[in-house]
Amino acid sequence: MNEERIYEDEISLAELFYIIWKRKILIITLFIVFITVALIYSLLAPKIYEAKTVILLPQQSGSTSALSALAQSLPISLGIPLSSTPSANMVAILKSRSAAEYVFKKLKLEGYFKAKNYEDALEQLMKSIKVTTNDKENTITLTAEAKDPKLAADIANTYVEALSNINASLGVYTAKRTKEFLEKQIERVKKDLEQAENRLKEFQEKNLIFDVNDEAKAVVDALAKLESEKQMTSITLKVEKDNFENLKRALINQQRIQQKDLLAITSLTATSTVLSDLRNKLISQESELALLSVDYGPEHPKVISMKYAIEETKRVIRDELDRIYKAINNSSLYELFSLQMDIFVNESKLKALSDVIDEYQKRLSNLPELGLTLSKLLRDVKVQETIYTMLLSQYEQAKIDETKETAVVSVLDPAVPPSKKSKPSTVLNVLIAGVSSIFLGIFLAFFLNFWENFKREWKKLGG
């Protein structure tokens, strides 16, 4: 029985080989035709050249900008994307419309791209480049394609020039804006501090009461800490919301997002019951953390445990927001996502701090009228002193940052005109054509054999 099966298999293989051999002329003809067509196409098609330039990323220095340092020194976020890396920023610039416009105008590419209008030509230019990163080697590779080898090299090198100029202008603008922001805040807080000190002095001189008891002093100190944190959170939210609106406008102007995307985000985040529940949970946790921090200090196990719980809630919030943004399917929304995450968290923190402060205000309300007034005045002074000292130290850092040069774009390998074309690849095209022709020829051989057998059987049946 096994021998018969083996024999039948051998007969079947022989028949298959016979069918292919019978149509060898067809298969060879198709092979020759496909190879010839692929060869002619490869020789006559416009040649495309690739030029590559390699950029060495700057090392992230230990010093941070004043606003970033302020954000890092607080238990809150100032809405600055601290996780941004030079790689991410430079890739974003290279892929931006601004960089493409710089290259287009600098090289006068109006006559190169066969497009109906400027927008189409600009889009073709943006599609002609490819940007890749190598995190291990800390480099960015930009590849530019063009029909002329020199033009390909010029496009790649001009893109690096655009990166350098845009990066420098953004750095100067950011440093200046940070300094101006801190100047305004310091001026406001300084006035508030002077007024608080004057009110305290007048009250003490008038009523001849200069201090409160130890219990009230502890409550005042706690309130001062909480009020300081609340005011810094308010400043944070203002910066975050301004950054959010500015970024939205910038992305719309660069045509990286559409108005409908923003409407979809607003709708999804506003109606998400999951986010609403998480926000209430975060408010509760932040309130408990504030109380624990005041009662036990920052290093107590209960405080540390609650901080871990808050971080876990933030992670879940981030996952939910990430899901909403991914539903829009637009990678340019990531920075908006990060900012909205910060806004969401700090709005919850502000609400929690307000609730805790109300609780401490009730403790002070039990004091005699003069003691209560003095406690409030002492609290106001301590709040403004804390904020003023913090902002002043960061302002000094901001002035130093303003004088520093922005991250220098270092070119490791400038683009040079390539000596060989990259497209079309003659070898690859001929190989694909040859393999495709063989498969097509074999398919046709079996189909024709089937068709002949079918007609033969049809005739036997009297068809």
mmCIF file of C-alpha atoms in Angstrom, residues 26-329:
data_model
loop_
_atom_site.group_PDB
_atom_site.id
_atom_site.type_symbol
_atom_site.label_atom_id
_atom_site.label_comp_id
_atom_site.label_asym_id
_atom_site.label_seq_id
_atom_site.Cartn_x
_atom_site.Cartn_y
_atom_site.Cartn_z
ATOM 1 C CA LEU A 26 5.849 30.110 -22.981
ATOM 2 C CA ILE A 27 7.732 30.388 -19.671
ATOM 3 C CA ILE A 28 11.021 31.302 -21.341
ATOM 4 C CA THR A 29 9.274 33.843 -23.569
ATOM 5 C CA LEU A 30 7.586 35.504 -20.612
ATOM 6 C CA PHE A 31 10.894 35.507 -18.739
ATOM 7 C CA ILE A 32 12.699 37.217 -21.626
ATOM 8 C CA VAL A 33 9.875 39.741 -22.163
ATOM 9 C CA PHE A 34 9.654 40.668 -18.480
ATOM 10 C CA ILE A 35 13.425 40.968 -18.132
ATOM 11 C CA THR A 36 13.625 43.124 -21.249
ATOM 12 C CA VAL A 37 10.810 45.426 -20.152
ATOM 13 C CA ALA A 38 12.329 45.790 -16.668
ATOM 14 C CA LEU A 39 15.738 46.520 -18.168
ATOM 15 C CA ILE A 40 14.372 49.097 -20.601
ATOM 16 C CA TYR A 41 12.345 50.762 -17.843
ATOM 17 C CA SER A 42 15.358 50.897 -15.522
ATOM 18 C CA LEU A 43 17.521 52.451 -18.242
ATOM 19 C CA LEU A 44 14.955 54.971 -19.494
ATOM 20 C CA ALA A 45 13.188 55.952 -16.234
ATOM 21 C CA PRO A 46 14.300 59.208 -14.577
ATOM 22 C CA LYS A 47 17.250 58.561 -12.276
ATOM 23 C CA ILE A 48 16.779 59.435 -8.616
ATOM 24 C CA TYR A 49 19.783 60.193 -6.423
ATOM 25 C CA GLU A 50 19.983 60.057 -2.634
ATOM 26 C CA ALA A 51 22.193 62.306 -0.546
ATOM 27 C CA LYS A 52 22.598 61.794 3.194
ATOM 28 C CA THR A 53 23.765 64.048 5.969
ATOM 29 C CA VAL A 54 24.353 62.909 9.544
ATOM 30 C CA ILE A 55 23.729 65.281 12.466
ATOM 31 C CA LEU A 56 25.299 64.696 15.853
ATOM 32 C CA LEU A 57 22.840 65.465 18.626
ATOM 33 C CA PRO A 58 23.970 67.809 21.412
ATOM 34 C CA GLN A 59 24.513 66.315 24.825
ATOM 35 C CA GLN A 60 21.808 67.263 27.303
ATOM 36 C CA SER A 61 23.538 69.494 29.793
ATOM 37 C CA GLY A 62 22.962 69.270 33.497
ATOM 38 C CA SER A 63 21.708 72.851 33.677
ATOM 39 C CA THR A 64 18.113 73.516 32.793
ATOM 40 C CA SER A 65 16.280 76.606 31.780
ATOM 41 C CA ALA A 66 14.941 78.795 34.540
ATOM 42 C CA LEU A 67 11.359 77.798 33.972
ATOM 43 C CA SER A 68 12.273 74.117 33.764
ATOM 44 C CA ALA A 69 14.319 74.388 36.931
ATOM 45 C CA LEU A 70 11.384 76.032 38.649
ATOM 46 C CA ALA A 71 9.129 73.222 37.509
ATOM 47 C CA GLN A 72 11.552 70.600 38.776
ATOM 48 C CA SER A 73 11.948 72.290 42.145
ATOM 49 C CA LEU A 74 8.224 72.182 42.852
ATOM 50 C CA PRO A 75 5.846 69.334 43.589
ATOM 51 C CA ILE A 76 3.908 70.514 40.539
ATOM 52 C CA SER A 77 4.510 70.912 36.832
ATOM 53 C CA LEU A 78 4.856 74.215 35.024
ATOM 54 C CA GLY A 79 3.564 72.762 31.792
ATOM 55 C CA ILE A 80 6.989 72.569 30.193
ATOM 56 C CA PRO A 81 7.537 69.285 28.362
ATOM 57 C CA LEU A 82 10.628 68.323 30.365
ATOM 58 C CA SER A 83 10.692 64.908 28.710
ATOM 59 C CA SER A 84 11.381 66.462 25.332
ATOM 60 C CA THR A 85 14.748 65.475 23.955
ATOM 61 C CA PRO A 86 16.994 67.229 21.424
ATOM 62 C CA SER A 87 16.272 64.342 19.070
ATOM 63 C CA ALA A 88 12.507 64.809 19.216
ATOM 64 C CA ASN A 89 12.771 68.589 18.856
ATOM 65 C CA MET A 90 15.157 68.450 15.898
ATOM 66 C CA VAL A 91 13.147 65.789 14.080
ATOM 67 C CA ALA A 92 10.017 67.902 14.544
ATOM 68 C CA ILE A 93 11.802 70.930 13.062
ATOM 69 C CA LEU A 94 13.179 68.966 10.103
ATOM 70 C CA LYS A 95 9.698 67.639 9.290
ATOM 71 C CA SER A 96 8.028 71.007 9.764
ATOM 72 C CA ARG A 97 6.560 73.204 7.091
ATOM 73 C CA SER A 98 8.818 76.050 8.227
ATOM 74 C CA ALA A 99 11.952 74.079 7.349
ATOM 75 C CA ALA A 100 10.517 73.058 3.983
ATOM 76 C CA GLU A 101 9.664 76.667 3.130
ATOM 77 C CA TYR A 102 13.199 77.761 4.043
ATOM 78 C CA VAL A 103 14.737 75.135 1.732
ATOM 79 C CA PHE A 104 12.234 75.811 -1.058
ATOM 80 C CA LYS A 105 12.955 79.542 -1.091
ATOM 81 C CA LYS A 106 16.713 79.247 -0.497
ATOM 82 C CA LEU A 107 17.215 76.829 -3.428
ATOM 83 C CA LYS A 108 14.535 78.464 -5.612
ATOM 84 C CA LEU A 109 12.781 75.172 -6.359
ATOM 85 C CA GLU A 110 9.765 76.706 -8.121
ATOM 86 C CA GLY A 111 10.787 75.256 -11.477
ATOM 87 C CA TYR A 112 11.982 71.888 -10.191
ATOM 88 C CA PHE A 113 8.723 70.419 -8.923
ATOM 89 C CA LYS A 114 6.022 69.963 -11.518
ATOM 90 C CA ALA A 115 3.072 70.951 -9.380
ATOM 91 C CA LYS A 116 -0.121 72.914 -9.857
ATOM 92 C CA ASN A 117 0.617 75.337 -7.068
ATOM 93 C CA TYR A 118 3.037 76.254 -4.308
ATOM 94 C CA GLU A 119 1.354 74.030 -1.730
ATOM 95 C CA ASP A 120 1.656 70.916 -3.897
ATOM 96 C CA ALA A 121 5.287 71.693 -4.670
ATOM 97 C CA LEU A 122 6.024 72.161 -0.973
ATOM 98 C CA GLU A 123 4.355 68.836 -0.194
ATOM 99 C CA GLN A 124 6.501 67.098 -2.815
ATOM 100 C CA LEU A 125 9.614 68.564 -1.220
ATOM 101 C CA MET A 126 8.568 67.352 2.233
ATOM 102 C CA LYS A 127 7.930 63.858 0.823
ATOM 103 C CA SER A 128 11.350 63.798 -0.828
ATOM 104 C CA ILE A 129 13.183 63.738 2.511
ATOM 105 C CA LYS A 130 13.401 61.029 5.144
ATOM 106 C CA VAL A 131 14.522 61.592 8.738
ATOM 107 C CA THR A 132 15.714 58.733 10.931
ATOM 108 C CA THR A 133 17.259 58.685 14.395
ATOM 109 C CA ASN A 134 19.859 56.436 15.975
ATOM 110 C CA ASP A 135 19.561 56.667 19.752
ATOM 111 C CA LYS A 136 22.597 54.460 20.354
ATOM 112 C CA GLU A 137 24.893 56.646 18.280
ATOM 113 C CA ASN A 138 23.007 59.837 19.237
ATOM 114 C CA THR A 139 22.607 60.933 15.613
ATOM 115 C CA ILE A 140 19.955 61.983 13.126
ATOM 116 C CA THR A 141 20.248 61.011 9.454
ATOM 117 C CA LEU A 142 18.473 63.101 6.844
ATOM 118 C CA THR A 143 18.129 61.608 3.366
ATOM 119 C CA ALA A 144 17.099 63.781 0.430
ATOM 120 C CA GLU A 145 16.051 62.536 -3.019
ATOM 121 C CA ALA A 146 16.331 64.437 -6.293
ATOM 122 C CA LYS A 147 16.851 63.809 -10.006
ATOM 123 C CA ASP A 148 20.117 65.717 -9.870
ATOM 124 C CA PRO A 149 22.882 64.472 -7.523
ATOM 125 C CA LYS A 150 24.059 67.984 -6.677
ATOM 126 C CA LEU A 151 20.520 69.136 -5.948
ATOM 127 C CA ALA A 152 19.981 66.158 -3.635
ATOM 128 C CA ALA A 153 23.068 67.154 -1.653
ATOM 129 C CA ASP A 154 22.016 70.824 -1.641
ATOM 130 C CA ILE A 155 18.557 69.953 -0.315
ATOM 131 C CA ALA A 156 20.010 67.821 2.508
ATOM 132 C CA ASN A 157 22.574 70.462 3.523
ATOM 133 C CA THR A 158 20.063 73.319 3.290
ATOM 134 C CA TYR A 159 17.703 71.392 5.554
ATOM 135 C CA VAL A 160 20.496 71.301 8.145
ATOM 136 C CA GLU A 161 20.908 75.054 7.691
ATOM 137 C CA ALA A 162 17.171 75.500 8.222
ATOM 138 C CA LEU A 163 17.350 73.343 11.345
ATOM 139 C CA SER A 164 20.159 75.477 12.752
ATOM 140 C CA ASN A 165 18.359 78.774 12.093
ATOM 141 C CA ILE A 166 14.947 77.663 13.350
ATOM 142 C CA ASN A 167 16.438 75.970 16.410
ATOM 143 C CA ALA A 168 18.384 79.134 17.272
ATOM 144 C CA SER A 169 15.370 81.419 16.829
ATOM 145 C CA LEU A 170 13.171 79.147 18.937
ATOM 146 C CA GLY A 171 15.821 78.998 21.654
ATOM 147 C CA VAL A 172 16.166 82.764 21.820
ATOM 148 C CA TYR A 173 12.395 83.216 21.840
ATOM 149 C CA THR A 174 11.914 80.658 24.615
ATOM 150 C CA ALA A 175 14.649 82.156 26.806
ATOM 151 C CA LYS A 176 13.280 85.653 26.336
ATOM 152 C CA ARG A 177 9.714 84.568 27.028
ATOM 153 C CA THR A 178 10.829 82.731 30.176
ATOM 154 C CA LYS A 179 12.648 85.786 31.462
ATOM 155 C CA GLU A 180 9.713 88.100 30.723
ATOM 156 C CA PHE A 181 7.332 85.693 32.423
ATOM 157 C CA LEU A 182 9.463 85.589 35.571
ATOM 158 C CA GLU A 183 9.889 89.382 35.572
ATOM 159 C CA LYS A 184 6.127 89.900 35.606
ATOM 160 C CA GLN A 185 5.598 87.342 38.338
ATOM 161 C CA ILE A 186 8.380 88.778 40.514
ATOM 162 C CA GLU A 187 7.021 92.302 40.136
ATOM 163 C CA ARG A 188 3.535 91.171 41.137
ATOM 164 C CA VAL A 189 4.707 89.041 44.074
ATOM 165 C CA LYS A 190 7.024 91.809 45.302
ATOM 166 C CA LYS A 191 4.114 94.242 45.493
ATOM 167 C CA ASP A 192 1.980 91.643 47.266
ATOM 168 C CA LEU A 193 4.798 91.000 49.755
ATOM 169 C CA GLU A 194 5.282 94.706 50.495
ATOM 170 C CA GLN A 195 1.556 95.169 51.036
ATOM 171 C CA ALA A 196 1.370 92.103 53.294
ATOM 172 C CA GLU A 197 4.338 93.323 55.352
ATOM 173 C CA ASN A 198 2.817 96.800 55.703
ATOM 174 C CA ARG A 199 -0.528 95.394 56.805
ATOM 175 C CA LEU A 200 1.203 93.183 59.391
ATOM 176 C CA LYS A 201 3.327 96.058 60.737
ATOM 177 C CA GLU A 202 0.374 98.416 61.031
ATOM 178 C CA PHE A 203 -1.688 95.789 62.842
ATOM 179 C CA GLN A 204 1.108 94.940 65.285
ATOM 180 C CA GLU A 205 1.827 98.594 66.094
ATOM 181 C CA LYS A 206 -1.830 99.411 66.534
ATOM 182 C CA ASN A 207 -2.760 96.438 68.724
ATOM 183 C CA LEU A 208 0.619 95.780 70.389
ATOM 184 C CA ILE A 209 0.364 92.082 69.599
ATOM 185 C CA PHE A 210 3.377 90.624 67.829
ATOM 186 C CA ASP A 211 3.035 86.851 67.893
ATOM 187 C CA VAL A 212 0.593 83.978 68.345
ATOM 188 C CA ASN A 213 0.756 80.823 70.451
ATOM 189 C CA ASP A 214 2.582 77.705 69.294
ATOM 190 C CA GLU A 215 -0.566 75.898 68.155
ATOM 191 C CA ALA A 216 -1.697 78.813 66.024
ATOM 192 C CA LYS A 217 1.838 79.263 64.709
ATOM 193 C CA ALA A 218 1.855 75.637 63.495
ATOM 194 C CA VAL A 219 -1.437 76.214 61.701
ATOM 195 C CA VAL A 220 -0.106 79.440 60.180
ATOM 196 C CA ASP A 221 3.015 77.677 58.925
ATOM 197 C CA ALA A 222 0.900 74.906 57.382
ATOM 198 C CA LEU A 223 -1.406 77.431 55.747
ATOM 199 C CA ALA A 224 1.536 79.409 54.402
ATOM 200 C CA LYS A 225 2.953 76.278 52.799
ATOM 201 C CA LEU A 226 -0.394 75.301 51.310
ATOM 202 C CA GLU A 227 -1.164 78.823 50.069
ATOM 203 C CA SER A 228 2.284 79.070 48.453
ATOM 204 C CA GLU A 229 1.741 75.803 46.674
ATOM 205 C CA LYS A 230 -1.735 76.886 45.594
ATOM 206 C CA GLN A 231 -0.452 80.142 44.108
ATOM 207 C CA MET A 232 2.354 78.349 42.279
ATOM 208 C CA THR A 233 -0.184 75.875 40.951
ATOM 209 C CA SER A 234 -2.280 78.788 39.683
ATOM 210 C CA ILE A 235 0.787 80.216 37.927
ATOM 211 C CA THR A 236 1.468 76.783 36.508
ATOM 212 C CA LEU A 237 -2.023 76.445 35.084
ATOM 213 C CA LYS A 238 -1.828 79.852 33.439
ATOM 214 C CA VAL A 239 1.454 78.947 31.730
ATOM 215 C CA GLU A 240 0.142 75.538 30.676
ATOM 216 C CA LYS A 241 -3.062 76.926 29.215
ATOM 217 C CA ASP A 242 -1.178 79.677 27.365
ATOM 218 C CA ASN A 243 1.250 77.089 25.992
ATOM 219 C CA PHE A 244 -1.655 74.856 25.012
ATOM 220 C CA GLU A 245 -3.373 77.622 23.044
ATOM 221 C CA ASN A 246 -0.110 78.779 21.438
ATOM 222 C CA LEU A 247 0.740 75.235 20.406
ATOM 223 C CA LYS A 248 -2.722 74.709 18.932
ATOM 224 C CA ARG A 249 -2.343 77.821 16.804
ATOM 225 C CA ALA A 250 1.158 76.816 15.709
ATOM 226 C CA LEU A 251 0.079 73.307 14.700
ATOM 227 C CA ILE A 252 -2.914 74.636 12.780
ATOM 228 C CA ASN A 253 -0.720 77.174 10.978
ATOM 229 C CA GLN A 254 1.726 74.405 10.058
ATOM 230 C CA GLN A 255 -1.236 72.305 8.846
ATOM 231 C CA ARG A 256 -0.171 69.468 11.137
ATOM 232 C CA ILE A 257 -3.627 69.307 12.759
ATOM 233 C CA GLN A 258 -7.105 70.255 11.635
ATOM 234 C CA GLN A 259 -9.812 72.140 13.484
ATOM 235 C CA LYS A 260 -11.949 68.988 13.454
ATOM 236 C CA ASP A 261 -9.218 67.156 15.419
ATOM 237 C CA LEU A 262 -9.389 69.765 18.182
ATOM 238 C CA LEU A 263 -13.173 69.539 18.264
ATOM 239 C CA ALA A 264 -12.945 65.766 18.537
ATOM 240 C CA ILE A 265 -10.447 66.016 21.427
ATOM 241 C CA THR A 266 -12.639 68.527 23.277
ATOM 242 C CA SER A 267 -15.689 66.335 22.800
ATOM 243 C CA LEU A 268 -14.010 63.100 23.888
ATOM 244 C CA THR A 269 -12.307 64.542 26.970
ATOM 245 C CA ALA A 270 -15.416 66.419 28.058
ATOM 246 C CA THR A 271 -17.706 63.383 27.878
ATOM 247 C CA SER A 272 -15.313 60.766 29.243
ATOM 248 C CA THR A 273 -16.788 59.349 32.468
ATOM 249 C CA VAL A 274 -13.490 57.573 33.097
ATOM 250 C CA LEU A 275 -11.592 60.884 33.178
ATOM 251 C CA SER A 276 -14.241 62.416 35.427
ATOM 252 C CA ASP A 277 -13.928 59.574 37.949
ATOM 253 C CA LEU A 278 -10.132 59.711 37.810
ATOM 254 C CA ARG A 279 -10.151 63.466 38.387
ATOM 255 C CA ASN A 280 -12.293 63.055 41.518
ATOM 256 C CA LYS A 281 -9.978 60.299 42.721
ATOM 257 C CA LEU A 282 -6.918 62.477 42.116
ATOM 258 C CA ILE A 283 -8.471 65.406 43.986
ATOM 259 C CA SER A 284 -9.118 63.147 46.971
ATOM 260 C CA GLN A 285 -5.556 61.767 46.894
ATOM 261 C CA GLU A 286 -3.968 65.215 46.532
ATOM 262 C CA SER A 287 -6.018 66.481 49.478
ATOM 263 C CA GLU A 288 -4.875 63.576 51.627
ATOM 264 C CA LEU A 289 -1.256 64.076 50.540
ATOM 265 C CA ALA A 290 -1.349 67.755 51.471
ATOM 266 C CA LEU A 291 -2.694 66.937 54.924
ATOM 267 C CA LEU A 292 -0.199 64.122 55.470
ATOM 268 C CA SER A 293 2.721 66.304 54.330
ATOM 269 C CA VAL A 294 1.820 69.019 56.810
ATOM 270 C CA ASP A 295 1.232 66.609 59.701
ATOM 271 C CA TYR A 296 4.124 64.174 59.162
ATOM 272 C CA GLY A 297 6.660 65.802 56.828
ATOM 273 C CA PRO A 298 7.765 64.812 53.302
ATOM 274 C CA GLU A 299 9.791 61.721 54.288
ATOM 275 C CA HIS A 300 7.142 59.894 56.307
ATOM 276 C CA PRO A 301 6.125 56.431 54.959
ATOM 277 C CA LYS A 302 2.473 57.491 54.739
ATOM 278 C CA VAL A 303 3.433 60.491 52.591
ATOM 279 C CA ILE A 304 5.655 58.387 50.326
ATOM 280 C CA SER A 305 2.930 55.747 49.982
ATOM 281 C CA MET A 306 0.373 58.368 48.988
ATOM 282 C CA LYS A 307 2.778 59.844 46.420
ATOM 283 C CA TYR A 308 3.078 56.409 44.815
ATOM 284 C CA ALA A 309 -0.714 56.112 44.732
ATOM 285 C CA ILE A 310 -0.988 59.522 43.046
ATOM 286 C CA GLU A 311 1.614 58.570 40.439
ATOM 287 C CA GLU A 312 -0.368 55.420 39.662
ATOM 288 C CA THR A 313 -3.548 57.483 39.199
ATOM 289 C CA LYS A 314 -1.652 59.859 36.915
ATOM 290 C CA ARG A 315 -0.462 56.863 34.886
ATOM 291 C CA VAL A 316 -4.035 55.680 34.408
ATOM 292 C CA ILE A 317 -5.098 59.221 33.424
ATOM 293 C CA ARG A 318 -2.230 59.372 30.934
ATOM 294 C CA ASP A 319 -3.284 56.039 29.429
ATOM 295 C CA GLU A 320 -6.867 57.248 29.057
ATOM 296 C CA LEU A 321 -5.807 60.542 27.451
ATOM 297 C CA ASP A 322 -3.382 58.655 25.224
ATOM 298 C CA ARG A 323 -6.235 56.413 24.076
ATOM 299 C CA ILE A 324 -8.341 59.462 23.218
ATOM 300 C CA TYR A 325 -5.542 61.115 21.251
ATOM 301 C CA LYS A 326 -4.707 57.888 19.408
ATOM 302 C CA ALA A 327 -8.339 57.685 18.330
ATOM 303 C CA ILE A 328 -7.724 60.922 16.417
ATOM 304 C CA ASN A 329 -4.772 59.190 14.700
#
